[in-house]
Coordinates of C-alpha atoms in Angstrom, one line a residue:
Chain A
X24 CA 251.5 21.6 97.1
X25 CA 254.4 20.3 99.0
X26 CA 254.5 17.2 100.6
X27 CA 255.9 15.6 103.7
X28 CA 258.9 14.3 103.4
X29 CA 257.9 10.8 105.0
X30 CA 255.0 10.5 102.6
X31 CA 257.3 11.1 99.6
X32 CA 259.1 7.7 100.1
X33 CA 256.3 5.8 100.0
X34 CA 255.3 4.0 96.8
X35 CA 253.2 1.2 97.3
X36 CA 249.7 2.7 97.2
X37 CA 250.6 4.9 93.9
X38 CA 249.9 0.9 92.5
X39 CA 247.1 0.0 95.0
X40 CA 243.8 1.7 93.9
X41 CA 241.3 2.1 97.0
X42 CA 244.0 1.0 100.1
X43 CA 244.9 3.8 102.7
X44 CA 248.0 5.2 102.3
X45 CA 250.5 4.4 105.5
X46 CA 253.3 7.3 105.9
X47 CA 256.7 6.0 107.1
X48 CA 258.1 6.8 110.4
X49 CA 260.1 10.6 110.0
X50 CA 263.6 8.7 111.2
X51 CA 265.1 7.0 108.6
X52 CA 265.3 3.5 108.1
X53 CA 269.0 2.3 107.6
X54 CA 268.9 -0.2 105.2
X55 CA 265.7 1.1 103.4
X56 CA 266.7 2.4 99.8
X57 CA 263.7 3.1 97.6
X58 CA 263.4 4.6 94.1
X59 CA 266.4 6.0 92.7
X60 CA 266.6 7.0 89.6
X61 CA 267.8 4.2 87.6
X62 CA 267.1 1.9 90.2
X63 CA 264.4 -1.4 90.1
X64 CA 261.4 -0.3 89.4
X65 CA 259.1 -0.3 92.4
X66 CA 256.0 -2.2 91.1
X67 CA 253.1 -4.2 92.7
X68 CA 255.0 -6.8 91.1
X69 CA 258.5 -6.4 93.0
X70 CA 257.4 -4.6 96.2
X71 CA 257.5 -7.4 98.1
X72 CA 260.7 -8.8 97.6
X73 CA 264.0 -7.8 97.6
X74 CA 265.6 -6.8 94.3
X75 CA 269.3 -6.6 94.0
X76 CA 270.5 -3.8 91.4
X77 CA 274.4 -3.7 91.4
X78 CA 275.3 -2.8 94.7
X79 CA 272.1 -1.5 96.1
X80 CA 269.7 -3.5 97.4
X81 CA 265.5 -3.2 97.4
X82 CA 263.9 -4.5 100.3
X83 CA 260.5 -4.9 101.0
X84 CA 259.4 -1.5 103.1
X85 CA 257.0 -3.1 105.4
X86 CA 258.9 -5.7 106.5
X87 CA 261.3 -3.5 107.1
X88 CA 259.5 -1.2 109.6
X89 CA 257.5 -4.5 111.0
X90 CA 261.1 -6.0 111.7
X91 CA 262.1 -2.4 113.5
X92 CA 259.5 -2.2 115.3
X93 CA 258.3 1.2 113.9
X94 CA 254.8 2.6 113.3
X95 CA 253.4 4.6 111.1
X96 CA 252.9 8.5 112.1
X97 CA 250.5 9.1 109.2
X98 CA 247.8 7.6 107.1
X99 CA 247.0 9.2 103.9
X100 CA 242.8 8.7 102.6
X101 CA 243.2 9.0 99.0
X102 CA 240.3 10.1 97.3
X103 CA 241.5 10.4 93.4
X104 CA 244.2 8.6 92.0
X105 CA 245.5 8.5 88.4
X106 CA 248.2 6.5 86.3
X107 CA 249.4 9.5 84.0
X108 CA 252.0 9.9 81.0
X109 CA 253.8 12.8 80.1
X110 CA 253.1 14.3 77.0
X111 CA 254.6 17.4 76.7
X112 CA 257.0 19.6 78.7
X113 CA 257.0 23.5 78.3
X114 CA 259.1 25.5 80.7
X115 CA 257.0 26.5 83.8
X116 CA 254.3 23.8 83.1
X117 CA 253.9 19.6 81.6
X118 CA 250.7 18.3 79.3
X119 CA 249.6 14.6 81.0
X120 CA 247.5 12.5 79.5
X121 CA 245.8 10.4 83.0
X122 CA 243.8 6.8 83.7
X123 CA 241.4 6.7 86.1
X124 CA 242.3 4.2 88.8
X125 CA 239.6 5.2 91.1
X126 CA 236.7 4.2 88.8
X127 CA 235.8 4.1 85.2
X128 CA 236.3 7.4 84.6
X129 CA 237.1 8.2 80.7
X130 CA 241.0 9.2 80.4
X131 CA 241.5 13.0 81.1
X132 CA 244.4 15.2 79.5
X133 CA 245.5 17.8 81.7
X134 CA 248.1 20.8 81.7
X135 CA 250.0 21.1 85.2
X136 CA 252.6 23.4 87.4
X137 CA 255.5 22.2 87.1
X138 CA 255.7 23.1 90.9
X139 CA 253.3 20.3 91.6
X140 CA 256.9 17.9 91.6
X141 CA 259.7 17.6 94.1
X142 CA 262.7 18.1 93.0
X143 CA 263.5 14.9 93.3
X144 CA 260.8 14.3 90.4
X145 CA 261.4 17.3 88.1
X146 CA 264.4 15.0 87.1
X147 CA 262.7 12.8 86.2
X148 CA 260.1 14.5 84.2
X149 CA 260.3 13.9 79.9
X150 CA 257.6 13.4 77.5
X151 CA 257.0 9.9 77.2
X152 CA 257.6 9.4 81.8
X153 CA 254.9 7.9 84.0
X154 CA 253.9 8.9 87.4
X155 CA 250.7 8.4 89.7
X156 CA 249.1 10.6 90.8
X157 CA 247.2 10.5 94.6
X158 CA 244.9 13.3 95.8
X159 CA 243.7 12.9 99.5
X160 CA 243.6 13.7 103.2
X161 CA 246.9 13.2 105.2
X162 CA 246.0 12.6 108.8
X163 CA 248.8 12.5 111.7
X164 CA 248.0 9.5 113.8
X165 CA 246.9 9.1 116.3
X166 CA 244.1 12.1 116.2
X167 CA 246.0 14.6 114.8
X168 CA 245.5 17.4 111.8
X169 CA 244.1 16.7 108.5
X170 CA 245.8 18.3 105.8
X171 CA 245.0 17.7 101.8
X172 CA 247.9 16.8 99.6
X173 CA 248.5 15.7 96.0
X174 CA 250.9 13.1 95.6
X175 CA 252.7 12.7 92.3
X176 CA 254.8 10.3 92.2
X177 CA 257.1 9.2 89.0
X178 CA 257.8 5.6 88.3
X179 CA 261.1 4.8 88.6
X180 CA 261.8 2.4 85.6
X181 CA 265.4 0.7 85.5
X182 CA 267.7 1.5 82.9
X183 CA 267.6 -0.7 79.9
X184 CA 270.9 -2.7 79.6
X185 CA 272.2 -3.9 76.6
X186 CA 271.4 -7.4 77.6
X187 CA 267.1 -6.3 77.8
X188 CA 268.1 -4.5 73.9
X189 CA 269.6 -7.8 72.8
X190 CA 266.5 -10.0 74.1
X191 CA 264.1 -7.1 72.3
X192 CA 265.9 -8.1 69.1
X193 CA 266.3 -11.7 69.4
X194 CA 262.6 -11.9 70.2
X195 CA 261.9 -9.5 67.5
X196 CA 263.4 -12.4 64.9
X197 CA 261.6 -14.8 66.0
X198 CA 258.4 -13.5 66.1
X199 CA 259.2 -12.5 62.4
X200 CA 260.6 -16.2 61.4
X201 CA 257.4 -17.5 63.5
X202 CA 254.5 -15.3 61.2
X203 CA 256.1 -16.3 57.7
X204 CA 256.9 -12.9 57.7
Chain B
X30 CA 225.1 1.8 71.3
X31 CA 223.4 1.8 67.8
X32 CA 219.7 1.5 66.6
X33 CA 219.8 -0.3 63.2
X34 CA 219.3 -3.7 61.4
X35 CA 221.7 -5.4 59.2
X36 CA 222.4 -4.2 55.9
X37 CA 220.7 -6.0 52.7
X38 CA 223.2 -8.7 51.1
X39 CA 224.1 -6.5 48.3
X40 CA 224.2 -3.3 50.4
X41 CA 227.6 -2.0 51.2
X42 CA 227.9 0.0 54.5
X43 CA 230.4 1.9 55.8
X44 CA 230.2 2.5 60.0
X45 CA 232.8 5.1 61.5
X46 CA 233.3 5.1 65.0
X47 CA 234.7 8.3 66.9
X48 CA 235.2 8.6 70.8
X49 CA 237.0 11.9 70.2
X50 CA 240.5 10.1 70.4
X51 CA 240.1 7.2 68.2
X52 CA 239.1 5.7 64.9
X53 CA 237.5 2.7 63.9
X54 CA 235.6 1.1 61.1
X55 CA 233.2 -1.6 60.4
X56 CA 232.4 -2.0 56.5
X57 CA 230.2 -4.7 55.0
X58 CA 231.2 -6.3 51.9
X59 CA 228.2 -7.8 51.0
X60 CA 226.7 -11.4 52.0
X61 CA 226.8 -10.9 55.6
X62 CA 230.9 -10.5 55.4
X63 CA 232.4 -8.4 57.3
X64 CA 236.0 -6.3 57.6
X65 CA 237.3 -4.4 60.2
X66 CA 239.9 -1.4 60.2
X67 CA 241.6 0.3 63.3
X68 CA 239.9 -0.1 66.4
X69 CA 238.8 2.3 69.2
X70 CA 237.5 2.3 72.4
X71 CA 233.5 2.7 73.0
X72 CA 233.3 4.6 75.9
X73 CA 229.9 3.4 77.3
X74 CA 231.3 -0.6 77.6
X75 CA 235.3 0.0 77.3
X76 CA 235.6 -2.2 74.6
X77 CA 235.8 -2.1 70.2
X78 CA 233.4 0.2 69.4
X79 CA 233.0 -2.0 65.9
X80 CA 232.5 -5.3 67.6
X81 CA 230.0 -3.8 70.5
X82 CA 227.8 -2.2 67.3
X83 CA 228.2 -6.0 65.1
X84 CA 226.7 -7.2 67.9
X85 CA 223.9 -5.1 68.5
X86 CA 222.7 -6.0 64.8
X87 CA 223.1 -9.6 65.9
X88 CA 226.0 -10.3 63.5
X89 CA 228.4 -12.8 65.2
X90 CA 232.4 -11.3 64.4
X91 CA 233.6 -15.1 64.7
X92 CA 232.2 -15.9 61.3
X93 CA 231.0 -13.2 59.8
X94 CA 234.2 -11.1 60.1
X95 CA 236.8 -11.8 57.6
X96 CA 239.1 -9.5 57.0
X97 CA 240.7 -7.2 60.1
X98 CA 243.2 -4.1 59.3
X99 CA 245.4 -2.1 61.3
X100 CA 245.9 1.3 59.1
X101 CA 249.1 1.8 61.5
X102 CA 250.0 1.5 64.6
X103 CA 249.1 4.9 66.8
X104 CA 247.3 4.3 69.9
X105 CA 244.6 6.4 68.5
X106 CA 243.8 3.6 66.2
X107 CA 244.7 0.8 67.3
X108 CA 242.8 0.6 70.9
X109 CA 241.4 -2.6 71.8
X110 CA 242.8 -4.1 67.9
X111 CA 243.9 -7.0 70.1
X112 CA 240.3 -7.6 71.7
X113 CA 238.9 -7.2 67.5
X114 CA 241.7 -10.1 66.8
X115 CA 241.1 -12.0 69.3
X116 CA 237.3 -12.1 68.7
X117 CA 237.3 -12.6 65.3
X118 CA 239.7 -15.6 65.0
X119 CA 238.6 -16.6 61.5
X120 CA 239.7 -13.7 60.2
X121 CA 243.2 -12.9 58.1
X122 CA 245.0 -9.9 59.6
X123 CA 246.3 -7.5 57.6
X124 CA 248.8 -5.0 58.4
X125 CA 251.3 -2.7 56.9
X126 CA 254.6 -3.6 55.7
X127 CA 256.3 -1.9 57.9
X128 CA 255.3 -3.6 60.6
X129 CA 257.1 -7.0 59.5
X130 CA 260.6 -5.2 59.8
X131 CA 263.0 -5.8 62.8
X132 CA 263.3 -2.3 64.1
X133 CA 259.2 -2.1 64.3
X134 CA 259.0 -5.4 66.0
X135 CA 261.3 -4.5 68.3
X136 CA 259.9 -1.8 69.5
X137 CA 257.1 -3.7 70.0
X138 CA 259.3 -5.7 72.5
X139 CA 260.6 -3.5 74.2
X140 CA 257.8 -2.3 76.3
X141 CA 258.4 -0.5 79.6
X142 CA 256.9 -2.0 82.9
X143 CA 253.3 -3.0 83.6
X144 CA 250.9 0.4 83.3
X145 CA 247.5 0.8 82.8
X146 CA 248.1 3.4 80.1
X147 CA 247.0 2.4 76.7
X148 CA 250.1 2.3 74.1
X149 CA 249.8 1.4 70.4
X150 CA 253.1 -0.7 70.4
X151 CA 251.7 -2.6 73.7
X152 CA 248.1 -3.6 71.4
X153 CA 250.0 -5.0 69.0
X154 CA 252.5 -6.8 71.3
X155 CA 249.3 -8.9 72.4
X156 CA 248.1 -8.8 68.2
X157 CA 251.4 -10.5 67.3
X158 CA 251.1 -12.7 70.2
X159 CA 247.8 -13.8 69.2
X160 CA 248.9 -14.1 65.8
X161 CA 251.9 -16.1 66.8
X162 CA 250.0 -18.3 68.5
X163 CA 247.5 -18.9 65.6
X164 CA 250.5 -19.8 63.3
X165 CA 251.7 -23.0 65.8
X166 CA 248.1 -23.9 65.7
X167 CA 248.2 -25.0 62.7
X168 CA 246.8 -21.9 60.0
X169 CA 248.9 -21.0 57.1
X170 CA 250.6 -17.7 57.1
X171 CA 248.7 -16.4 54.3
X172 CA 245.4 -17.5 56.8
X173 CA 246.7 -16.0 59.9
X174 CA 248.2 -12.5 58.6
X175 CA 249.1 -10.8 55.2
X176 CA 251.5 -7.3 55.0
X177 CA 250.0 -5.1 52.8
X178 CA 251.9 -2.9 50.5
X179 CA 249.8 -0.6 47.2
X180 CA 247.8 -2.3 45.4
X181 CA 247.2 -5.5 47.4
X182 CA 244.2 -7.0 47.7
X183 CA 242.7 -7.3 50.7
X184 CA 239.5 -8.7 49.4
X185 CA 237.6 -9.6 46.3
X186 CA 233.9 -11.0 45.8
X187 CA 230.9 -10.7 43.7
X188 CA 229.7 -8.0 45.6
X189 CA 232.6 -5.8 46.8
X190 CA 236.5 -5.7 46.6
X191 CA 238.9 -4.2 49.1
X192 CA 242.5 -2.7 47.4
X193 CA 245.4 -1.1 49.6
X194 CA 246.4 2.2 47.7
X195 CA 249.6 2.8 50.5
X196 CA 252.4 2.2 52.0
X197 CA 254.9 2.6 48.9
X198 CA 257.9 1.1 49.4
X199 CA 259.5 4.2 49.8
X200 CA 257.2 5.5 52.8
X201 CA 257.8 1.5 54.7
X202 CA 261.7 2.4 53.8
X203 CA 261.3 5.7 55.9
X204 CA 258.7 4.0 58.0
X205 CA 261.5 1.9 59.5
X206 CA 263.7 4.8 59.7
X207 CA 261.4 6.4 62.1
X208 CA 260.9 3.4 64.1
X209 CA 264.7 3.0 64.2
X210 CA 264.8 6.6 66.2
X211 CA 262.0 5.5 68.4
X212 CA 264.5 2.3 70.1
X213 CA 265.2 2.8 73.5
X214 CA 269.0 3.1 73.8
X215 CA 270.6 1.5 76.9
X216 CA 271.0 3.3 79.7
X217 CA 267.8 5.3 79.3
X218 CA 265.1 4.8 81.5
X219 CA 262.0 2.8 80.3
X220 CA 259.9 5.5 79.2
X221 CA 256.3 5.1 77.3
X222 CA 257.1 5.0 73.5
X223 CA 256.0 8.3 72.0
X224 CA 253.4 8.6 68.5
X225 CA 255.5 10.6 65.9
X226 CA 253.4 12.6 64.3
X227 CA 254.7 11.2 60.6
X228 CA 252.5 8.3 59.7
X229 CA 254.3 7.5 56.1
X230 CA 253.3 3.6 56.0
X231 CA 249.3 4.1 56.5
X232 CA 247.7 2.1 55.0
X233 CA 245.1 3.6 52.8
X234 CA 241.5 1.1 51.4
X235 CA 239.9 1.3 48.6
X236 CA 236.1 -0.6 49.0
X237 CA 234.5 -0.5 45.8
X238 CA 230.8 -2.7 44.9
X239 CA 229.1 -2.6 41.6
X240 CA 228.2 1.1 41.6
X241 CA 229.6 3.1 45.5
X242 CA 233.5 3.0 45.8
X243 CA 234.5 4.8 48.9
X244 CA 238.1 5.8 49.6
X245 CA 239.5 4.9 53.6
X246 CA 242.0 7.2 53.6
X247 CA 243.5 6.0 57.2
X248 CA 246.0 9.1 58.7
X249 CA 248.1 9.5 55.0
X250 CA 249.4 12.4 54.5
X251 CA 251.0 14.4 52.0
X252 CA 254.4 14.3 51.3
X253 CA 256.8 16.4 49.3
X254 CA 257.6 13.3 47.2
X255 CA 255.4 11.5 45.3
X256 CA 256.8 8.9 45.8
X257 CA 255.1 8.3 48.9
X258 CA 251.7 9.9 50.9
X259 CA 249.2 11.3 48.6
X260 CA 251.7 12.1 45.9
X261 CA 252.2 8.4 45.1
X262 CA 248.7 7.1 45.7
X263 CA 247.0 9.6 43.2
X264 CA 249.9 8.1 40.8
X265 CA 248.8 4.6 40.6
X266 CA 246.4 6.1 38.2
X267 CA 243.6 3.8 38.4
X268 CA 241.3 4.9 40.8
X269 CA 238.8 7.8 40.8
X270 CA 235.0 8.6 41.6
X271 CA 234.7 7.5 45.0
X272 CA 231.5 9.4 46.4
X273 CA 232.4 8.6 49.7
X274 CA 235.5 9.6 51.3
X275 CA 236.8 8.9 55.3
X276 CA 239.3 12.2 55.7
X277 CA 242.8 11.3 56.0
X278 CA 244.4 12.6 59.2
X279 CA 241.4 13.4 61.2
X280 CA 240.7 16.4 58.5
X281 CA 243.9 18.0 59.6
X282 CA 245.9 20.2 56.8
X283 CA 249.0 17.8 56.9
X284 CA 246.3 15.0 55.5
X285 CA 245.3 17.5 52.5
X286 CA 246.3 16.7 49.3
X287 CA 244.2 18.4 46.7
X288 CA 245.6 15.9 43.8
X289 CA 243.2 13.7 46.2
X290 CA 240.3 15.2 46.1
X291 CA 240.3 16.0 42.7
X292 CA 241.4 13.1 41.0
X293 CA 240.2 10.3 43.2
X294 CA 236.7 11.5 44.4
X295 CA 233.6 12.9 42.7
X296 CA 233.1 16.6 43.2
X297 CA 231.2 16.9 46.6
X298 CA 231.8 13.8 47.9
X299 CA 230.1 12.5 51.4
X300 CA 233.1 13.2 53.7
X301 CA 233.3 11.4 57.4
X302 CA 235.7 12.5 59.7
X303 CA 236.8 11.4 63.3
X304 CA 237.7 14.3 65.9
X305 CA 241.3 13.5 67.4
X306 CA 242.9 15.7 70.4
X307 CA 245.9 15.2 72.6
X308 CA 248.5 17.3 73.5
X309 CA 246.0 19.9 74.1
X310 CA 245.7 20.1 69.9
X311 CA 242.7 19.1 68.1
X312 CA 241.5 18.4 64.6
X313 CA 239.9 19.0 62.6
X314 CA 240.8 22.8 63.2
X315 CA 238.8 25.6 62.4
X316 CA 240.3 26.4 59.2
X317 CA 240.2 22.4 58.3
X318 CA 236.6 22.6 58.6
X319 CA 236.3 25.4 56.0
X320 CA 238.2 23.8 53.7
X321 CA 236.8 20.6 54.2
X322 CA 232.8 21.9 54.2
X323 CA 234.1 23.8 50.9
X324 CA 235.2 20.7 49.3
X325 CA 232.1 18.5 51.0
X326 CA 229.7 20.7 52.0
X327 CA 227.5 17.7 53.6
X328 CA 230.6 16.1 55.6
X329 CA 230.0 14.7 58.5
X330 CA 232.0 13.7 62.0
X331 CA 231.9 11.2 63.9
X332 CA 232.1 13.0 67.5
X333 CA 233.7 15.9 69.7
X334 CA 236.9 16.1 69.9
X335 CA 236.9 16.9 74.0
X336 CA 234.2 17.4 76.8
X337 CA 233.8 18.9 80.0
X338 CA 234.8 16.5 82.9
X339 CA 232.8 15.2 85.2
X340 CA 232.8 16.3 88.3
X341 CA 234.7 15.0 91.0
X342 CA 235.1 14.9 95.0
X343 CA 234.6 18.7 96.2
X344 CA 238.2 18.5 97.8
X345 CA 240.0 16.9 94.5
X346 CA 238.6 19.2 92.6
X347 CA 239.8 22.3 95.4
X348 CA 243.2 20.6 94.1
X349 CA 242.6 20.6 90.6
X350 CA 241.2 24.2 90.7
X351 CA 244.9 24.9 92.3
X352 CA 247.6 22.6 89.9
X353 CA 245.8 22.6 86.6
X354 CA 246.1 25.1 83.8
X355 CA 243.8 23.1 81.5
X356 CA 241.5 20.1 81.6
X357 CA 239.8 18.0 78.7
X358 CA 237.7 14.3 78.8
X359 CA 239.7 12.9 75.8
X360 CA 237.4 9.5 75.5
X361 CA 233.7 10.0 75.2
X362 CA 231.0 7.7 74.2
X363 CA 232.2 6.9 70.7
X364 CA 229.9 8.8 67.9
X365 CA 228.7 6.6 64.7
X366 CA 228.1 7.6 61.4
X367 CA 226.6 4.8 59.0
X368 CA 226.9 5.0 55.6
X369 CA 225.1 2.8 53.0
X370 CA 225.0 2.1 49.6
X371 CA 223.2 -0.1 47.0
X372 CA 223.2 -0.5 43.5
X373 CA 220.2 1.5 42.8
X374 CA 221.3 4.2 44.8
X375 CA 223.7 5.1 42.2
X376 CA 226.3 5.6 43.7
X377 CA 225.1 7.8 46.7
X378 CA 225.6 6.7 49.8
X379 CA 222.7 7.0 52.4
X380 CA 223.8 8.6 56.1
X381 CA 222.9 8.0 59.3
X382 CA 224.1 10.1 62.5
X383 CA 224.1 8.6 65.7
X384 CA 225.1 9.4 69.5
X385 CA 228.0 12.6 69.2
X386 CA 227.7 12.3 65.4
X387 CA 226.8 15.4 63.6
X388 CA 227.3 17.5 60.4
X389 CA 230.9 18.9 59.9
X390 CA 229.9 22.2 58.2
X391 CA 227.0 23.1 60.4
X392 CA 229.4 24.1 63.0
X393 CA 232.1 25.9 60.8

């Protein structure tokens, strides 16, 4: 299903189970740069601060809008939302295996479209990739139409640098010298 | 999630735990000691499946547990292995070879960003933590955690003794090689570290008392050396007539070695299996189960492999109905088969089924 461009740049409620979804404003917002590939990951635990990654810079999306002055033209209701993995890629379709973060429901393993992505996403998409997945209602504020959407969104993970490879390894040894091993 | 006492002092027991995607022993070795191998998830509470069923018979892990082992590293047995550890804090951890070597440890720290998803190399990040931890308080390194290699012992009393049969030191050499391709390389994304399907360094048990040896046969496989898998294991020489026998490999063909069956295990041995499924393939397959029900025509498994979902909210599931090609429940409540043995049963080992449990070659 395709989805609204405004709602595809939001990614704080793919790590939010149970909080309303707030679409962006459809201008841009100069300044606002989020989830290149390789860039920061945008994470519960860094979407509220800016993150500096080479030349571009991560700020904090609701700030941003508060300090414009903007408001939001949508809210999305989710009603099902799931952390997946990708399993498997074939060529017109992509195995998942998906955590509930709604409830307690057990995990699920799923085969899906491959036109469930943006394009943006089907870059993005290799076994072993993981995206959340939001099914709700998108309302246009203030009373406006109701439309249901599914969200998947991948997580965009930053490149590992040499540096990250080197710590791995160094940490590696001393866990070993540490256990005797 | 079980209905049953303690076993007797000099009764051996074997309990297999099977969610559908997951393994998980608990096996008494007599005297109200305990060991535990793999882990899984019990659907029902969302924690071990062998610790929630200890406690149900009122045996407390802290001190009764002595011995844990983690057969490899696989998500699909090592779920909640950290929560086992950390519970049972007296016990000596023992795990295979391979795991002591850089490139395994390293992948181990090298986890992407914070998910919810379960990972095999993320439980034994927090194992080795743990373990870490253990060692600055003050335990010796022999107390704390032992590799195993063949022919270790893992344990040895009057009433029961525990011997690795795997990893060779040539599977732990090509072990490492596959954990050497598995690195991330810089400048690729964080990505969720994938299971290869190859799982050379297993470790394989052999739990013998006075008159019932069983053979644990983990997720070995067979190889087209003997110098490793099956091949090398039915080579030590020295072990045969187990009546019991847990299926390598979830019962699948790659796990078949007939050298195994013929030379390690009486003729129609009780056979337990665990159902596995991901990547919309599930064992034990069909044609697994007729060769297995041939071989063991009273085998047993320890759950279903997949269920129907539940049902969700009438408009995700108007979604679903739209996106999805195929849907499967891949973690169920987990399924427990119980198998005891004592001296005078002579060496046949007594089977209870419970929850998903069932016979293996009723179905085929």
């Amino acid at each position: 299903m395709a989805l609204a461009p405004a709602l595809r740049t939001f990614v704080e409620d793919a790590v939010t189970p149970h909080r309303p979804l707030i679409a962006f404003p459809q201008k841009p917002i100069p300044g606002v740069h989020l989830g290149e590939p390789g860039s920061a990951e945008l994470s519960a635990e860094n979407a509220t601060r800016p993150v500096e990654i080479g030349r571009a810079t991560i700020v904090d999306a609701r700030r941003e809008i508060e300090r414009q002055g903007a408001t939001p033209d949508a809210i999305l209701q989710p009603l099902q939302k799931w952390e997946g993995a990708v399993l498997e890629v074939d060529d017109t379709t992509f195995r998942v295996r998906l955590v509930d973060l709604t409830g307690e429901r057990p995990e699920e393993e799923m085969e899906l479209e491959k036109d469930e992505l943006s394009d943006f996403d089907l870059d993005l998409l290799e076994p072993g990739a993981i995206f959340y997945w939001t099914i709700g209602y998108r309302r246009e504020l203030p009373r406006g139409a109701r439309e249901r959407v599914s969200l998947i969104r991948f997580r965009r993970f930053p490149a590992w640098s040499r540096r990250e490879l080197a710590s791995a390894h160094k940490r590696a040894e001393e866990a070993r010298r540490e256990l005797g091993w | 999630m079980s209905s049953a006492g303690k076993p007797e002092p000099n009764e051996l027991e074997i309990s297999l735990f099977g969610p559908g995607f997951g393994e998980s022993m608990a096996v008494h070795l007599g005297n109200g000691r305990w060991m535990i191998v793999d882990s899984c998830v019990n659907g029902n509470t969302g924690r071990s499946a062998a610790l929630d069923y200890l406690t149900e018979i009122e045996v407390d892990c802290r001190d009764a547990v002595i011995a844990v082992v983690a057969t490899h590293w696989h998500d699909d047995h090592v779920r909640r292995f950290a929560e086992v550890v950390d519970r049972c804090e007296r016990a000596t951890v023992f795990l295979s070879s391979a795991f002591e070597r850089r490139e395994f440890l390293t992948l181990v720290e090298a986890q992407p960003g914070t998910t919810r998803l379960s990972a095999g190399t993320r439980e034994m990040a927090d194992v080795i933590a743990t373990l870490r931890q253990r060692q600055k308080d003050g335990d010796g390194p022999d107390v704390v955690s032992r590799l195993v290699v063949e022919e270790v012992t893992v344990h040895n009393s009057q009433t029961s003794n525990v011997t690795a049969l795997s990893p060779s030191s040539a599977a732990v050499e090509n072990a490492i090689r596959a954990f050497a391709e598995l690195l991330p390389e810089p400048l690729r994304p964080h990505l969720r570290v994938p299971a290869p399907s190859k799982n050379e360094a297993s470790v394989v048990l052999w739990v013998a008392g006075p008159r019932c040896a069983a053979l644990l046969g983990a997720d070995l496989q067979r190889e087209n050396a003997d110098d490793r898998g099956w091949g090398r294991v039915v080579a030590l020489g020295q072990w045969s007539d187990a009546g019991l026998v847990k299926v390598p490999h979830h019962g699948g063909e790659s796990g078949y070695d007939q050298r195994m069956w013929d030379q390690l295990l009486r003729a129609q041995p009780q056979a337990l299996i665990t159902p596995w499924m991901l990547g919309g393939k599930a064992l034990p397959t069909d044609a697994d189960r007729t060769r297995i029900c041939t071989l063991a025509p009273d085998a047993v498994i320890a759950g279903l492999p997949s269920t129907s979902p539940r049902r969700l909210d009438s408009a995700v599931e108007r979604t679903l109905k739209g996106a999805v090609k195929d849907r499967r429940v891949v973690g169920n409540n987990a399924g427990h088969v119980r198998a005891r043995c004592v001296s005078a049963d002579a060496g046949q080992w007594r089977i209870d089924l419970m929850h998903d449990a069932g016979p293996l070659c009723a179905a085929a």
